[in-house]
Tab-separated table of C-alpha atoms in Angstrom:
chain	number	residue	atom	x	y	z
C	90	VAL	CA	214.821	219.155	13.151
C	91	HIS	CA	216.723	220.867	10.340
C	92	ALA	CA	220.241	219.843	9.294
C	93	ILE	CA	222.630	220.817	6.520
C	94	GLY	CA	226.009	219.362	5.589
C	95	ALA	CA	227.416	215.829	5.798
C	96	ALA	CA	228.205	216.162	9.513
C	97	GLY	CA	224.691	217.460	10.161
C	98	LYS	CA	223.203	214.446	8.408
C	99	THR	CA	225.429	212.137	10.482
C	100	VAL	CA	224.193	213.723	13.707
C	101	VAL	CA	220.585	213.296	12.574
C	102	ASP	CA	221.187	209.626	11.726
C	103	ILE	CA	222.598	209.082	15.232
C	104	MET	CA	219.623	210.871	16.795
C	105	LEU	CA	217.153	208.678	14.906
C	106	ARG	CA	219.065	205.496	15.738
C	107	LEU	CA	219.212	206.330	19.447
C	108	ARG	CA	215.517	207.174	19.516
C	109	LYS	CA	214.691	203.913	17.754
C	110	ASP	CA	216.869	201.961	20.199
C	111	GLU	CA	215.153	203.681	23.119
C	112	GLN	CA	211.698	202.828	21.767
C	113	MET	CA	212.677	199.185	21.230
C	114	SER	CA	214.156	199.033	24.723
C	115	ASP	CA	210.940	200.394	26.233
C	116	ALA	CA	208.867	197.892	24.251
C	117	LEU	CA	210.954	194.938	25.459
C	118	LYS	CA	210.845	195.930	29.113
C	119	ASP	CA	209.057	193.659	31.575
C	120	PRO	CA	205.619	195.225	32.250
C	121	LYS	CA	205.851	194.058	35.873
C	122	PRO	CA	207.819	196.502	38.011
C	123	SER	CA	211.054	194.949	39.141
C	124	GLN	CA	212.314	195.501	42.648
C	125	GLU	CA	215.608	197.382	42.600
C	126	PHE	CA	218.002	197.407	45.475
C	127	SER	CA	220.312	200.279	46.358
C	128	GLN	CA	223.004	197.730	47.332
C	129	PRO	CA	223.172	193.935	47.050
C	130	GLY	CA	221.051	192.460	49.812
C	131	VAL	CA	219.664	195.840	50.976
C	132	PRO	CA	215.920	196.446	50.430
C	133	PRO	CA	214.600	199.791	49.097
C	134	VAL	CA	214.480	202.548	51.691
C	135	ALA	CA	211.145	204.308	52.358
C	136	PRO	CA	210.562	207.513	54.381
C	137	HIS	CA	210.235	206.601	58.072
C	138	GLY	CA	206.758	206.927	59.526
C	139	SER	CA	204.923	207.545	56.242
C	140	GLN	CA	201.837	205.483	55.497
C	141	PRO	CA	201.668	203.348	52.319
C	142	ALA	CA	198.729	205.363	50.997
C	143	GLN	CA	200.616	208.606	51.528
C	144	ARG	CA	203.682	207.190	49.777
C	145	ARG	CA	201.600	206.105	46.787
C	146	GLU	CA	199.932	209.513	46.623
C	147	GLY	CA	203.328	211.244	46.805
C	148	ALA	CA	204.698	209.010	44.052
C	149	GLN	CA	201.784	210.009	41.809
C	150	GLN	CA	202.195	213.715	42.516
C	151	GLN	CA	205.960	213.733	41.977
C	152	PRO	CA	205.903	213.350	38.147
C	153	GLN	CA	203.261	216.087	37.945
C	154	GLN	CA	205.397	218.412	40.047
C	155	GLN	CA	208.467	217.598	37.966
C	156	GLN	CA	206.568	218.347	34.778
C	157	GLN	CA	205.392	221.694	36.188
C	158	GLU	CA	208.953	222.542	37.225
C	159	LEU	CA	210.323	221.762	33.754
C	160	GLY	CA	211.565	224.801	31.885
C	161	PRO	CA	210.536	225.582	28.315
C	162	GLY	CA	211.302	222.701	25.962
C	163	ILE	CA	213.215	222.930	22.690
C	164	ASP	CA	210.819	223.664	19.843
C	165	GLU	CA	213.288	223.503	16.981
C	166	VAL	CA	216.785	222.145	16.317
C	167	ILE	CA	219.079	223.461	13.574
C	168	ILE	CA	222.289	221.468	12.942
C	169	LEU	CA	224.954	223.199	10.850
C	170	ASP	CA	228.070	221.543	9.471
C	171	ARG	CA	230.990	223.952	9.811
C	172	ARG	CA	232.034	223.204	6.219
C	173	VAL	CA	228.808	224.796	4.991
C	174	ASP	CA	230.108	228.203	6.077
C	175	LEU	CA	233.869	228.580	6.358
C	176	PHE	CA	233.601	232.154	5.089
C	177	SER	CA	232.471	233.429	8.506
C	178	VAL	CA	235.539	231.861	10.153
C	179	LEU	CA	237.950	233.538	7.730
C	180	CYS	CA	236.323	236.978	7.541
C	181	SER	CA	237.295	239.663	10.083
C	182	PRO	CA	234.809	240.223	12.944
C	183	PHE	CA	234.435	243.556	14.741
C	184	THR	CA	232.594	242.750	17.963
C	185	TYR	CA	234.485	243.122	21.224
C	186	GLN	CA	234.573	239.464	22.296
C	187	ALA	CA	235.308	238.231	18.766
C	188	LEU	CA	238.246	240.624	18.420
C	189	ILE	CA	239.640	239.480	21.765
C	190	HIS	CA	239.481	235.871	20.600
C	191	GLU	CA	241.087	236.668	17.237
C	192	ALA	CA	243.889	238.812	18.668
C	193	LEU	CA	244.670	237.144	22.005
C	194	GLY	CA	242.631	233.950	22.256
C	195	ILE	CA	240.053	233.093	24.923
C	196	HIS	CA	240.708	229.838	26.768
C	197	HIS	CA	238.037	228.716	29.242
C	198	GLY	CA	236.942	232.328	29.766
C	199	VAL	CA	240.512	233.580	30.367
C	200	VAL	CA	242.551	236.022	28.237
C	201	ASP	CA	246.313	236.301	28.687
C	202	VAL	CA	247.336	239.989	28.607
C	203	SER	CA	250.619	239.615	30.508
C	204	SER	CA	252.567	241.109	27.587
C	205	ALA	CA	250.623	244.402	27.779
C	206	ALA	CA	252.292	247.264	29.672
C	207	TRP	CA	249.128	248.227	31.564
C	208	ALA	CA	248.699	244.629	32.791
C	209	SER	CA	252.321	244.384	33.971
C	210	GLU	CA	251.850	247.409	36.237
C	211	ARG	CA	248.955	245.725	38.036
C	212	LYS	CA	250.282	242.187	37.971
C	213	LYS	CA	251.167	242.235	41.677
C	214	GLU	CA	247.838	243.647	42.829
C	215	GLN	CA	245.770	241.303	44.970
C	216	GLY	CA	242.006	241.021	45.047
C	217	HIS	CA	241.333	242.420	41.559
C	218	PRO	CA	237.898	241.178	40.391
C	219	ILE	CA	238.960	240.016	36.902
C	220	LEU	CA	242.712	240.734	36.462
C	221	ARG	CA	244.980	238.185	38.110
C	222	ASN	CA	248.585	237.283	37.285
C	223	GLY	CA	248.402	239.023	33.921
C	224	GLN	CA	245.165	237.266	32.923
C	225	VAL	CA	241.711	238.756	32.436
C	226	LEU	CA	239.039	236.441	33.843
C	227	LEU	CA	236.106	237.184	31.566
C	228	SER	CA	234.121	234.323	33.104
C	229	HIS	CA	234.247	236.126	36.483
C	230	ASP	CA	232.886	239.375	35.021
C	231	LYS	CA	229.221	238.364	34.962
C	232	THR	CA	227.835	241.811	35.763
C	233	TYR	CA	229.382	244.033	33.083
C	234	PHE	CA	231.025	241.981	30.314
C	235	PRO	CA	227.740	240.403	29.038
C	236	ASP	CA	226.496	243.927	28.282
C	237	ILE	CA	229.484	244.898	26.128
C	238	ARG	CA	230.773	241.641	24.590
C	239	ASP	CA	228.627	241.927	21.441
C	240	LEU	CA	229.156	245.644	20.849
C	241	HIS	CA	230.954	246.832	17.722
C	242	ILE	CA	234.438	248.018	18.651
C	243	ASN	CA	233.630	251.524	17.374
C	244	SER	CA	230.629	251.727	19.722
C	245	LEU	CA	232.519	250.380	22.708
C	246	GLY	CA	234.956	253.284	23.148
C	247	PRO	CA	232.353	256.035	23.667
C	248	LEU	CA	230.398	253.787	26.033
C	249	LEU	CA	233.445	253.075	28.220
C	250	ARG	CA	234.395	256.753	28.273
C	251	GLY	CA	230.876	257.621	29.380
C	252	GLU	CA	231.034	255.019	32.169
C	253	ALA	CA	234.408	256.369	33.337
C	254	GLU	CA	233.049	259.924	33.398
C	255	THR	CA	230.056	258.760	35.444
C	256	ILE	CA	232.375	257.139	37.977
C	257	ARG	CA	234.495	260.308	38.226
C	258	THR	CA	231.352	262.366	38.734
C	259	THR	CA	230.201	260.049	41.498
C	260	TYR	CA	233.547	260.340	43.284
C	261	SER	CA	233.475	264.160	43.060
C	262	GLU	CA	229.972	264.414	44.556
C	263	ARG	CA	231.151	263.476	48.041
C	264	ASP	CA	231.963	267.114	48.873
C	265	ASN	CA	228.364	268.140	48.145
C	266	VAL	CA	226.732	265.736	50.623
C	267	THR	CA	225.180	267.666	53.528
C	268	SER	CA	222.453	265.559	55.180
C	269	SER	CA	222.349	261.987	56.498
C	270	GLY	CA	219.750	261.013	53.878
C	271	GLU	CA	221.968	262.253	51.061
C	272	MET	CA	224.913	260.439	52.654
C	273	ALA	CA	223.045	257.101	52.655
C	274	ASP	CA	222.114	257.552	49.003
C	275	TYR	CA	225.665	258.619	48.112
C	276	ILE	CA	227.227	255.591	49.864
C	277	THR	CA	225.063	253.255	47.770
C	278	ARG	CA	226.104	254.979	44.533
C	279	PHE	CA	229.727	255.154	45.690
C	280	LYS	CA	229.899	251.396	46.342
C	281	THR	CA	228.407	250.689	42.911
C	282	ALA	CA	230.941	252.972	41.229
C	283	GLN	CA	233.802	251.541	43.289
C	284	ALA	CA	232.894	247.969	42.247
C	285	LYS	CA	232.623	248.943	38.572
C	286	HIS	CA	235.808	251.050	38.505
C	287	PRO	CA	238.359	248.178	38.061
C	288	LEU	CA	236.130	246.529	35.429
C	289	ILE	CA	235.927	249.740	33.392
C	290	GLU	CA	239.687	250.215	33.707
C	291	VAL	CA	240.537	246.732	32.405
C	292	HIS	CA	238.052	246.816	29.526
C	293	THR	CA	239.154	250.339	28.542
C	294	ASN	CA	242.790	249.266	28.294
C	295	LEU	CA	241.902	246.049	26.467
C	296	ALA	CA	239.630	247.874	24.028
C	297	GLN	CA	242.353	250.445	23.369
C	298	ASP	CA	244.828	247.679	22.496
C	299	LEU	CA	242.320	246.206	20.050
C	300	GLN	CA	241.577	249.632	18.576
C	301	ASN	CA	245.287	250.232	17.991
C	302	LYS	CA	245.526	246.862	16.240
C	303	ILE	CA	242.663	247.436	13.807
C	304	GLN	CA	243.838	250.978	13.032
C	305	SER	CA	247.337	249.859	12.074
C	306	GLU	CA	248.376	250.204	8.425
C	307	ASP	CA	248.907	246.442	7.955
C	308	TYR	CA	245.461	245.619	9.324
C	309	ARG	CA	243.807	248.173	7.040
C	310	GLN	CA	245.608	246.731	4.026
C	311	HIS	CA	244.471	243.234	4.957
C	312	LEU	CA	240.873	244.438	5.276
C	313	LYS	CA	241.054	246.061	1.852
C	314	LEU	CA	242.459	242.846	0.404
C	315	GLU	CA	239.686	240.877	2.116
C	316	ASP	CA	237.085	243.182	0.541
C	317	ASP	CA	238.692	242.709	-2.883
C	318	ILE	CA	238.560	238.930	-2.474
C	319	THR	CA	234.877	238.815	-1.484
C	320	ALA	CA	234.077	241.235	-4.325
C	321	GLN	CA	235.975	238.893	-6.710
C	322	SER	CA	238.251	241.543	-8.194
C	323	SER	CA	240.233	240.324	-11.231
C	324	GLN	CA	243.714	239.015	-10.314
C	325	SER	CA	244.913	241.781	-7.998
C	326	PRO	CA	244.036	239.963	-4.707
C	327	LEU	CA	246.135	236.922	-5.576
C	328	GLU	CA	249.028	239.095	-6.692
C	329	SER	CA	248.854	240.978	-3.386
C	330	ILE	CA	248.927	237.674	-1.483
C	331	GLN	CA	251.983	236.612	-3.478
C	332	ASP	CA	253.670	239.908	-2.510
C	333	MET	CA	252.864	239.208	1.158
C	334	ILE	CA	254.481	235.782	0.841
C	335	ASP	CA	257.593	237.272	-0.731
C	336	ASP	CA	257.778	239.860	2.080
C	337	GLN	CA	257.374	237.083	4.682
C	338	LYS	CA	254.343	238.669	6.319
C	339	PRO	CA	252.858	236.783	9.327
C	340	PHE	CA	252.133	233.235	8.170
C	341	HIS	CA	248.663	232.963	9.733
C	342	GLU	CA	247.440	236.166	8.117
C	343	VAL	CA	248.789	235.171	4.692
C	344	MET	CA	247.141	231.751	4.873
C	345	ARG	CA	243.835	233.215	6.103
C	346	LEU	CA	243.582	235.429	3.044
C	347	LEU	CA	244.757	232.624	0.750
C	348	PHE	CA	242.114	230.256	2.157
C	349	LEU	CA	239.434	232.908	1.705
C	350	TYR	CA	240.505	233.412	-1.911
C	351	SER	CA	240.419	229.660	-2.525
C	352	LEU	CA	236.922	229.322	-1.017
C	353	VAL	CA	235.445	232.308	-2.843
C	354	ASN	CA	236.860	231.270	-6.235
C	355	ASN	CA	236.364	227.515	-5.722
C	356	GLY	CA	240.105	226.975	-5.890
C	357	ILE	CA	243.197	228.545	-7.464
C	358	LYS	CA	244.240	228.121	-11.071
C	359	ALA	CA	246.830	225.349	-11.433
C	360	LYS	CA	249.712	227.528	-12.658
C	361	GLN	CA	249.288	230.124	-9.903
C	362	TYR	CA	248.680	227.398	-7.333
C	363	ASP	CA	252.081	225.798	-7.977
C	364	GLN	CA	253.791	229.192	-7.851
C	365	ILE	CA	252.200	230.007	-4.501
C	366	LYS	CA	253.168	226.650	-3.002
C	367	ARG	CA	256.792	227.147	-4.053
C	368	GLY	CA	256.748	230.675	-2.647
C	369	ILE	CA	255.382	229.518	0.743
C	370	ILE	CA	258.032	226.807	1.111
C	371	GLN	CA	260.823	229.184	0.088
C	372	SER	CA	259.659	231.987	2.412
C	373	TYR	CA	258.513	230.051	5.478
C	374	GLY	CA	260.502	226.816	5.365
C	375	ASP	CA	260.349	223.219	4.125
C	376	GLU	CA	258.369	222.084	7.192
C	377	HIS	CA	255.282	223.795	5.786
C	378	GLU	CA	255.147	221.303	2.928
C	379	LEU	CA	253.296	219.038	5.362
C	380	THR	CA	251.073	221.969	6.344
C	381	LEU	CA	250.115	222.529	2.704
C	382	SER	CA	249.433	218.808	2.315
C	383	ASN	CA	247.061	218.904	5.302
C	384	MET	CA	245.269	221.923	3.844
C	385	GLU	CA	244.771	220.127	0.557
C	386	ARG	CA	243.402	217.044	2.329
C	387	VAL	CA	240.722	219.019	4.177
C	388	GLY	CA	239.883	220.965	1.022
C	389	ILE	CA	240.451	224.538	2.177
C	390	LEU	CA	243.305	224.922	-0.303
C	391	ARG	CA	242.920	223.348	-3.732
C	392	LYS	CA	243.252	223.787	-7.449
C	393	GLN	CA	240.332	225.250	-9.346
C	394	GLU	CA	238.304	222.553	-11.086
C	395	SER	CA	234.904	224.169	-11.614
C	396	LYS	CA	233.201	227.542	-11.704
C	397	SER	CA	232.699	229.498	-8.485
C	398	VAL	CA	229.182	229.897	-7.073
C	399	TRP	CA	230.159	232.645	-4.618
C	400	SER	CA	228.429	235.411	-6.565
C	401	SER	CA	225.131	233.509	-6.541
C	402	THR	CA	225.574	232.510	-2.888
C	403	LYS	CA	226.078	236.038	-1.578
C	404	THR	CA	223.140	237.279	-3.669
C	405	GLN	CA	220.721	234.495	-2.691
C	406	PHE	CA	221.498	234.810	1.023
C	407	ASN	CA	222.001	238.606	1.031
C	408	LEU	CA	225.403	238.285	2.694
C	409	PHE	CA	226.357	241.906	1.936
C	410	PRO	CA	223.189	243.974	2.515
C	411	VAL	CA	223.391	247.407	0.922
C	412	ASP	CA	220.530	249.340	2.501
C	413	ALA	CA	220.492	247.609	5.906
C	414	ASP	CA	220.563	249.686	9.087
C	415	PRO	CA	223.774	248.667	10.934
C	416	SER	CA	222.008	249.069	14.281
C	417	ARG	CA	219.258	246.635	13.252
C	418	ASP	CA	220.991	244.080	11.020
C	419	MET	CA	223.243	241.151	11.942
C	420	SER	CA	225.858	242.363	9.435
C	421	TYR	CA	227.109	244.829	12.069
C	422	ALA	CA	229.193	242.008	13.620
C	423	TYR	CA	231.459	241.884	10.541
C	424	SER	CA	231.069	245.516	9.412
C	425	GLY	CA	228.962	244.745	6.356
C	426	TYR	CA	229.057	240.945	6.046
C	427	ALA	CA	226.125	238.929	7.425
C	428	PRO	CA	227.329	235.436	8.446
C	429	LEU	CA	225.938	232.711	6.202
C	430	SER	CA	225.225	230.496	9.217
C	431	ALA	CA	223.109	233.220	10.841
C	432	ARG	CA	221.267	233.800	7.560
C	433	LEU	CA	220.378	230.087	7.468
C	434	VAL	CA	218.913	230.395	10.970
C	435	GLU	CA	217.016	233.517	9.943
C	436	MET	CA	215.534	231.873	6.840
C	437	MET	CA	213.737	229.302	8.969
C	438	LYS	CA	211.126	231.913	9.931
C	439	LYS	CA	211.191	234.141	6.861
C	440	SER	CA	208.911	231.709	5.058
C	441	PRO	CA	206.161	229.444	6.442
C	442	THR	CA	207.819	226.496	4.696
C	443	GLY	CA	211.303	227.235	6.071
C	444	TRP	CA	214.219	225.971	4.038
C	445	ARG	CA	211.909	224.322	1.494
C	446	ALA	CA	211.174	227.793	0.120
C	447	CYS	CA	214.816	228.310	-0.894
C	448	GLN	CA	215.955	224.935	-2.225
C	449	ASP	CA	217.828	226.530	-5.141
C	450	ALA	CA	219.895	228.598	-2.712
C	451	LEU	CA	220.631	225.611	-0.471
C	452	ASN	CA	221.853	223.620	-3.467
C	453	LEU	CA	224.741	226.096	-3.731
C	454	LEU	CA	226.084	225.048	-0.310
C	455	TYR	CA	228.151	222.099	0.877
C	456	GLY	CA	226.470	218.776	1.597
C	457	PRO	CA	222.849	217.613	1.759
C	458	TYR	CA	220.091	219.225	3.794
C	459	LEU	CA	217.076	217.604	5.422
C	460	GLU	CA	214.098	218.451	7.589
C	461	PHE	CA	211.827	216.185	9.566
C	462	GLN	CA	209.386	216.188	12.475
C	463	GLN	CA	210.258	213.906	15.373
C	464	GLN	CA	207.675	211.385	16.557
C	465	LEU	CA	206.983	212.071	20.224
C	466	ASP	CA	205.917	209.626	22.889
C	467	VAL	CA	203.042	210.344	25.301
C	468	SER	CA	205.025	212.311	27.894
C	469	GLU	CA	206.876	214.317	25.249
C	470	ALA	CA	203.640	215.050	23.394
C	471	THR	CA	202.090	216.331	26.623
C	472	HIS	CA	205.067	218.593	27.204
C	473	ALA	CA	204.951	219.759	23.567
C	474	ASN	CA	201.254	220.656	23.906
C	475	ALA	CA	202.027	222.610	27.047
C	476	ALA	CA	204.834	224.396	25.195
C	477	GLU	CA	202.482	225.316	22.339
C	478	GLN	CA	200.000	226.744	24.825
C	479	ALA	CA	202.781	228.754	26.472
C	480	MET	CA	203.878	230.086	23.073
C	481	ALA	CA	200.292	231.107	22.348
C	482	GLN	CA	200.388	233.080	25.587
C	483	GLY	CA	203.495	234.960	24.483
C	484	ARG	CA	206.416	232.755	25.535
C	485	PRO	CA	209.197	232.830	22.911
C	486	SER	CA	209.962	229.620	21.073
C	487	VAL	CA	213.295	227.963	21.897
C	488	THR	CA	215.639	227.108	19.001
C	489	LEU	CA	218.736	225.000	19.575
C	490	VAL	CA	221.441	225.867	17.020
C	491	CYS	CA	224.169	223.188	16.850
C	492	PHE	CA	227.487	223.927	15.131
C	493	VAL	CA	229.362	220.723	14.309
C	494	GLY	CA	232.973	221.831	13.898
C	495	GLY	CA	232.997	225.033	15.925
C	496	VAL	CA	231.466	228.513	15.976
C	497	THR	CA	232.950	232.001	16.179
C	498	TYR	CA	232.036	234.709	18.664
C	499	GLY	CA	231.099	236.917	15.726
C	500	GLU	CA	228.448	234.425	14.615
C	501	ILE	CA	227.046	234.196	18.137
C	502	ALA	CA	226.784	237.991	18.254
C	503	ALA	CA	224.936	237.915	14.911
C	504	ILE	CA	222.491	235.289	16.230
C	505	ARG	CA	221.843	237.399	19.330
C	506	ARG	CA	221.137	240.376	17.069
C	507	LEU	CA	218.761	238.157	15.068
C	508	SER	CA	216.779	237.513	18.258
C	509	GLU	CA	216.507	241.283	18.739
C	510	MET	CA	215.457	241.739	15.104
C	511	GLU	CA	212.658	239.214	15.672
C	512	GLU	CA	211.632	241.130	18.821
C	513	GLY	CA	212.366	238.163	21.044
C	514	ARG	CA	209.927	235.772	19.375
C	515	ARG	CA	212.718	233.168	19.259
C	516	ARG	CA	215.189	232.389	22.021
C	517	PHE	CA	218.410	230.821	20.731
C	518	LEU	CA	220.599	228.282	22.505
C	519	VAL	CA	223.962	227.691	20.804
C	520	LEU	CA	225.646	224.296	21.116
C	521	THR	CA	229.082	223.765	19.572
C	522	THR	CA	232.028	221.419	19.564
C	523	GLU	CA	234.471	224.309	20.154
C	524	MET	CA	234.941	228.072	19.946
C	525	LEU	CA	236.690	228.734	16.663
C	526	SER	CA	238.758	231.515	15.118
C	527	ALA	CA	240.731	231.834	11.891
C	528	ARG	CA	244.013	231.328	13.728
C	529	LYS	CA	242.702	228.279	15.574
C	530	LEU	CA	241.499	226.769	12.297
C	531	LEU	CA	244.923	227.271	10.718
C	532	ASP	CA	246.726	225.915	13.784
C	533	SER	CA	244.691	222.714	13.569
C	534	VAL	CA	246.210	221.860	10.174
C	535	SER	CA	249.710	223.270	10.685
C	536	CYS	CA	252.609	220.843	10.631
C	537	GLU	CA	253.578	221.501	14.280
C	538	THR	CA	250.097	220.622	15.535
C	539	VAL	CA	249.865	217.430	13.502
C	540	VAL	CA	253.369	216.186	14.327
C	541	ASN	CA	252.940	216.852	18.052
C	542	GLN	CA	249.715	214.842	18.288
C	543	VAL	CA	249.995	211.742	20.448
C	544	PRO	CA	249.734	208.631	18.254
C	545	PRO	CA	247.130	205.997	19.164
C	546	GLU	CA	248.107	203.181	21.444
C	547	GLU	CA	249.357	200.018	19.779
C	548	PRO	CA	246.874	197.118	20.079
C	549	ARG	CA	247.641	194.711	22.861
C	550	VAL	CA	248.649	191.136	22.080
C	551	GLY	CA	245.545	188.988	21.796
C	552	GLN	CA	243.197	191.977	21.499
C	553	ARG	CA	240.086	191.250	19.478
C	554	PRO	CA	239.521	193.193	16.218
C	555	GLU	CA	236.341	194.874	17.512
C	556	GLU	CA	238.254	196.165	20.535
C	557	ARG	CA	240.923	197.660	18.286
C	558	ARG	CA	238.331	199.653	16.367
C	559	ARG	CA	236.714	201.093	19.481
C	560	GLY	CA	236.963	204.871	20.058
C	561	PHE	CA	238.166	207.733	17.894
C	562	CYS	CA	241.669	208.153	16.536
C	563	PHE	CA	242.949	211.616	15.677
C	564	TRP	CA	246.317	210.547	14.304
C	565	PRO	CA	246.378	211.455	10.594
C	566	GLY	CA	247.019	207.893	9.456
C	567	GLY	CA	244.315	206.413	11.651
C	568	ARG	CA	241.190	208.124	10.400
């Protein structure tokens, strides 16, 4: 188990406590098997007509069969606190699914495209495989979307055009069919093309909308400003952000770039910080004074108190590879930036000692880091030995990557590319508290979101103190 960040350490502490409680519970159990009843007064039910010896033999074989049916176990767990890498949330991704989430938002596998002209024309169509009532059901597209979701947006267009041309060619071949054998083969290809046609149409229109967005003049200027911030150019990035505030550019985009500047430079100088706060309140309204207060409390917007370590961080973790092949490196997901979180996962196998080989680099990041080997009981040790034998025979190891605080689709695409770079020697499972984007992060601290939260229930009369403390409270004053 490997963990980094305060939240990662908390998760590890809970894991160890639960394992210790489980071991103590097993030790205190009565060694004599207790007779359990399915209902009060009803004895256990046994298969009718089976002999006691056969039942005992079946009971002994059942655990063995269950163990054989078990899938590959988890060989390694990596727990990442989101605060360790907020850069990847604020930088611009370029994979198809990540761009959809940034531009339109993906909620439970559904994208609302009702405002698009091409979606309005087909809104009344019935029986469409993934487009219904102005919503694209990505979760229903299990045959085609998984193949294109992690593609760079510049690679997606030619692929979709090629698929559309193939479908048109298939439709035009019907006049050349002469024999019954050719007809049977053509019908099979025609049905495949007919099923794929509406999928290609929806994804082509959606990709074109995204392409128009990223080719707009405003988007290009924001990308250039983002590059200047990560390159730590003198004072021009902050001046450009101040100009955006004065021009009342979209609030979320202004704050995204301001947060990125604050993170990269470990804060904003006090004089400029006060000027920016006054400019935001004057341009966007007094209600955002609470928004700025929330941002200061979580630490994504603050005054500069110490020297920035960004230059050392991006060098130590090779966040901007110069000579990397875009088709083979995880930096393709952000067009040149390799997510820090994915680099941390990669470093586990770059050295035989894992993170211990780069302690100086880890000291640059937020929070503590720790590594330990779990103590397994007899059944788990047996399963672990079987897993090691399977790995020796060529089965990939399974790594569970846990993001405490959310993960972006761009990071997931980078981790999938990492698996390809390692030639499938590691299979990654990603576990997260939520799917995150820059806009979603900013919405979580905006004044509207905080004010509209439901306050916790008032304690009942006569309620004991321990009952009042039970559960989690998300009201700002109750944390």
